[in-house]
């Protein structure tokens, strides 16, 4: 990336949870500030509003005060056909709208997600002359990134390649992480590495 390039980060929080190492968000921001002019770093996640205390709140507060634009939306609770309580949160639309609005102002964008639903968004942004790098992982089974999204990206970076630059020092206190949700839209990915963006369910 040229230091003159205007870049933006779009981070799907639930997808980064599936990384095999803890992310140091201060180091992540510094890494990409050094690769160009960073216009904005967005972080998207769904939150459960009726909880007295959310383990995710300290992380979101820190991000909010330290250079990130945090975008949240309340989860929706429902009962499925088998009577199980499930919680759903989908941030795809919010991320897509922000990316399209910013497209004319940036040269390159980095999408931290493996969600195949973003393939059309990547294509639309590319048509506006923006180079798109997708950051996810193929190092686990099944891979975190959908094949169609990886093919559409101009550049693919595996999270494992960034571990030395954005990973948290193991001796430090682990950060609060995204909730362990399990996707109900992709039955072939039933473990944590199979997260589909923030469109997820939490089973009792």
XYZ file of C-alpha atoms in Angstrom:
204
model
C 0.000 0.000 0.000
C 1.233 3.499 -0.827
C 1.583 5.891 2.115
C -0.438 8.356 0.032
C -3.362 5.946 -0.232
C -6.562 6.743 1.608
C -7.723 3.597 3.354
C -10.589 2.481 5.583
C -11.068 -0.572 7.793
C -14.379 -2.420 8.131
C -14.217 -4.970 10.943
C -16.886 -7.613 11.422
C -16.384 -8.159 15.148
C -17.859 -11.643 15.376
C -15.593 -12.872 12.584
C -12.455 -11.608 14.318
C -13.539 -13.539 17.413
C -12.840 -16.703 15.456
C -9.151 -15.833 15.076
C -6.841 -18.333 16.759
C -5.162 -15.543 18.717
C -6.206 -12.458 20.685
C -6.266 -9.246 18.651
C -4.498 -6.200 20.066
C -6.668 -3.439 18.596
C -4.148 -0.724 19.426
C -1.495 -2.544 17.396
C -3.991 -3.239 14.616
C -4.801 0.457 14.284
C -1.120 1.421 14.325
C -0.286 -1.190 11.695
C -2.692 0.224 9.150
C -2.072 3.862 10.044
C 1.438 3.132 8.856
C 0.228 1.856 5.485
C -1.521 5.010 4.316
C -3.893 7.759 5.403
C -6.457 5.981 7.555
C -9.809 7.697 7.023
C -11.859 5.550 9.378
C -11.734 2.247 11.254
C -15.220 0.796 11.765
C -16.026 -2.001 14.211
C -19.434 -3.707 13.934
C -21.132 -5.943 16.457
C -24.560 -6.833 17.786
C -25.177 -6.439 21.524
C -27.687 -7.853 23.995
C -29.214 -4.738 25.530
C -31.163 -6.233 28.436
C -28.091 -7.714 30.123
C -27.146 -6.049 33.410
C -23.488 -6.439 32.448
C -21.994 -7.338 29.080
C -18.465 -8.742 28.939
C -18.209 -7.068 25.536
C -18.801 -3.553 26.879
C -15.223 -2.859 28.110
C -13.875 -3.681 24.642
C -16.443 -1.493 22.877
C -15.782 1.406 25.256
C -12.032 1.125 24.684
C -12.468 1.054 20.900
C -14.793 4.063 21.052
C -12.206 6.132 22.936
C -9.197 4.981 20.907
C -9.745 5.771 17.270
C -12.447 3.339 16.185
C -15.982 4.068 15.041
C -18.086 1.489 16.864
C -21.398 0.535 15.250
C -23.758 -1.591 17.317
C -27.297 -2.877 17.057
C -29.483 -4.656 19.577
C -29.926 -8.367 19.053
C -33.366 -9.850 18.481
C -34.597 -12.746 20.559
C -36.932 -15.397 19.190
C -38.076 -18.957 19.782
C -37.352 -21.438 16.999
C -39.587 -24.293 15.854
C -38.128 -26.654 18.443
C -38.822 -24.236 21.277
C -35.239 -23.123 21.830
C -34.486 -19.482 22.661
C -32.186 -17.910 20.117
C -30.606 -14.508 19.697
C -29.977 -13.015 16.272
C -27.847 -10.033 15.315
C -27.001 -9.032 11.740
C -24.758 -6.043 10.956
C -24.322 -6.670 7.209
C -26.531 -3.766 6.092
C -24.837 -1.239 8.370
C -21.397 -2.242 7.135
C -22.467 -2.177 3.474
C -24.049 1.278 3.744
C -20.944 2.745 5.401
C -18.645 1.201 2.797
C -20.685 2.542 -0.134
C -20.908 6.030 1.387
C -17.155 6.175 1.909
C -16.187 4.552 -1.413
C -15.709 7.814 -3.328
C -13.283 9.091 -0.689
C -10.961 6.076 -0.383
C -8.407 4.329 -2.558
C -8.258 1.056 -0.665
C -10.429 -0.709 1.846
C -9.755 -3.615 4.181
C -12.670 -5.856 5.058
C -12.095 -8.031 8.112
C -14.695 -10.713 7.451
C -15.159 -14.051 5.748
C -18.889 -13.669 5.143
C -19.767 -14.613 1.568
C -22.705 -12.210 1.634
C -20.183 -9.395 1.253
C -19.094 -10.544 -2.220
C -21.593 -8.236 -3.949
C -20.518 -5.329 -1.755
C -16.861 -5.909 -2.640
C -17.746 -5.980 -6.330
C -19.744 -2.740 -6.063
C -16.922 -0.945 -4.257
C -14.413 -2.193 -6.827
C -16.537 -0.723 -9.631
C -15.969 2.655 -7.978
C -12.224 2.253 -8.366
C -11.474 1.077 -4.832
C -8.990 -1.747 -4.277
C -10.348 -4.246 -1.752
C -8.299 -6.389 0.616
C -10.150 -9.070 2.562
C -8.676 -10.264 5.865
C -9.853 -13.627 7.167
C -8.415 -17.126 7.410
C -8.124 -20.404 5.547
C -5.911 -21.879 8.258
C -8.768 -23.648 10.059
C -11.279 -26.295 9.005
C -13.639 -25.283 7.602
C -12.013 -22.027 6.420
C -13.393 -18.824 7.947
C -13.687 -17.174 4.546
C -16.250 -18.079 1.902
C -14.607 -19.038 -1.382
C -16.671 -16.547 -3.405
C -15.526 -13.655 -1.212
C -11.887 -14.661 -1.468
C -12.124 -14.875 -5.259
C -13.728 -11.427 -5.518
C -11.122 -9.659 -3.375
C -8.187 -7.912 -5.037
C -5.966 -9.130 -2.218
C -6.506 -11.775 0.456
C -4.544 -11.663 3.717
C -4.723 -14.567 6.136
C -5.043 -13.491 9.754
C -2.164 -15.786 10.642
C 0.127 -13.613 8.501
C -0.727 -10.635 10.710
C -0.410 -12.360 14.073
C 3.088 -11.062 14.781
C 1.949 -7.496 14.000
C -1.522 -7.303 15.569
C -1.614 -10.154 18.084
C -1.732 -9.495 21.812
C 1.284 -10.441 23.876
C 0.368 -13.711 25.681
C 1.721 -12.259 28.937
C -0.850 -9.477 28.856
C -4.348 -9.809 30.256
C -6.610 -11.290 27.522
C -9.075 -8.877 26.000
C -12.815 -9.337 26.280
C -13.987 -11.257 23.268
C -17.091 -11.473 21.153
C -19.804 -13.813 22.493
C -19.653 -17.424 21.363
C -22.499 -17.412 18.881
C -23.308 -20.248 16.514
C -24.651 -19.588 13.050
C -28.071 -20.981 12.131
C -27.731 -20.080 8.460
C -24.722 -22.265 7.689
C -25.290 -25.686 9.241
C -22.011 -27.009 7.835
C -20.206 -24.554 10.108
C -21.506 -25.348 13.560
C -18.460 -24.410 15.622
C -17.120 -20.989 16.519
C -14.848 -20.829 13.411
C -18.001 -21.020 11.289
C -19.358 -17.598 12.248
C -21.356 -15.866 9.548
C -20.707 -12.229 10.300
C -22.938 -11.135 13.180
C -25.980 -13.059 11.954
C -25.843 -15.643 14.684
C -27.777 -17.477 17.330
C -27.111 -18.166 20.991
C -28.663 -21.320 22.308
C -29.673 -21.959 25.907
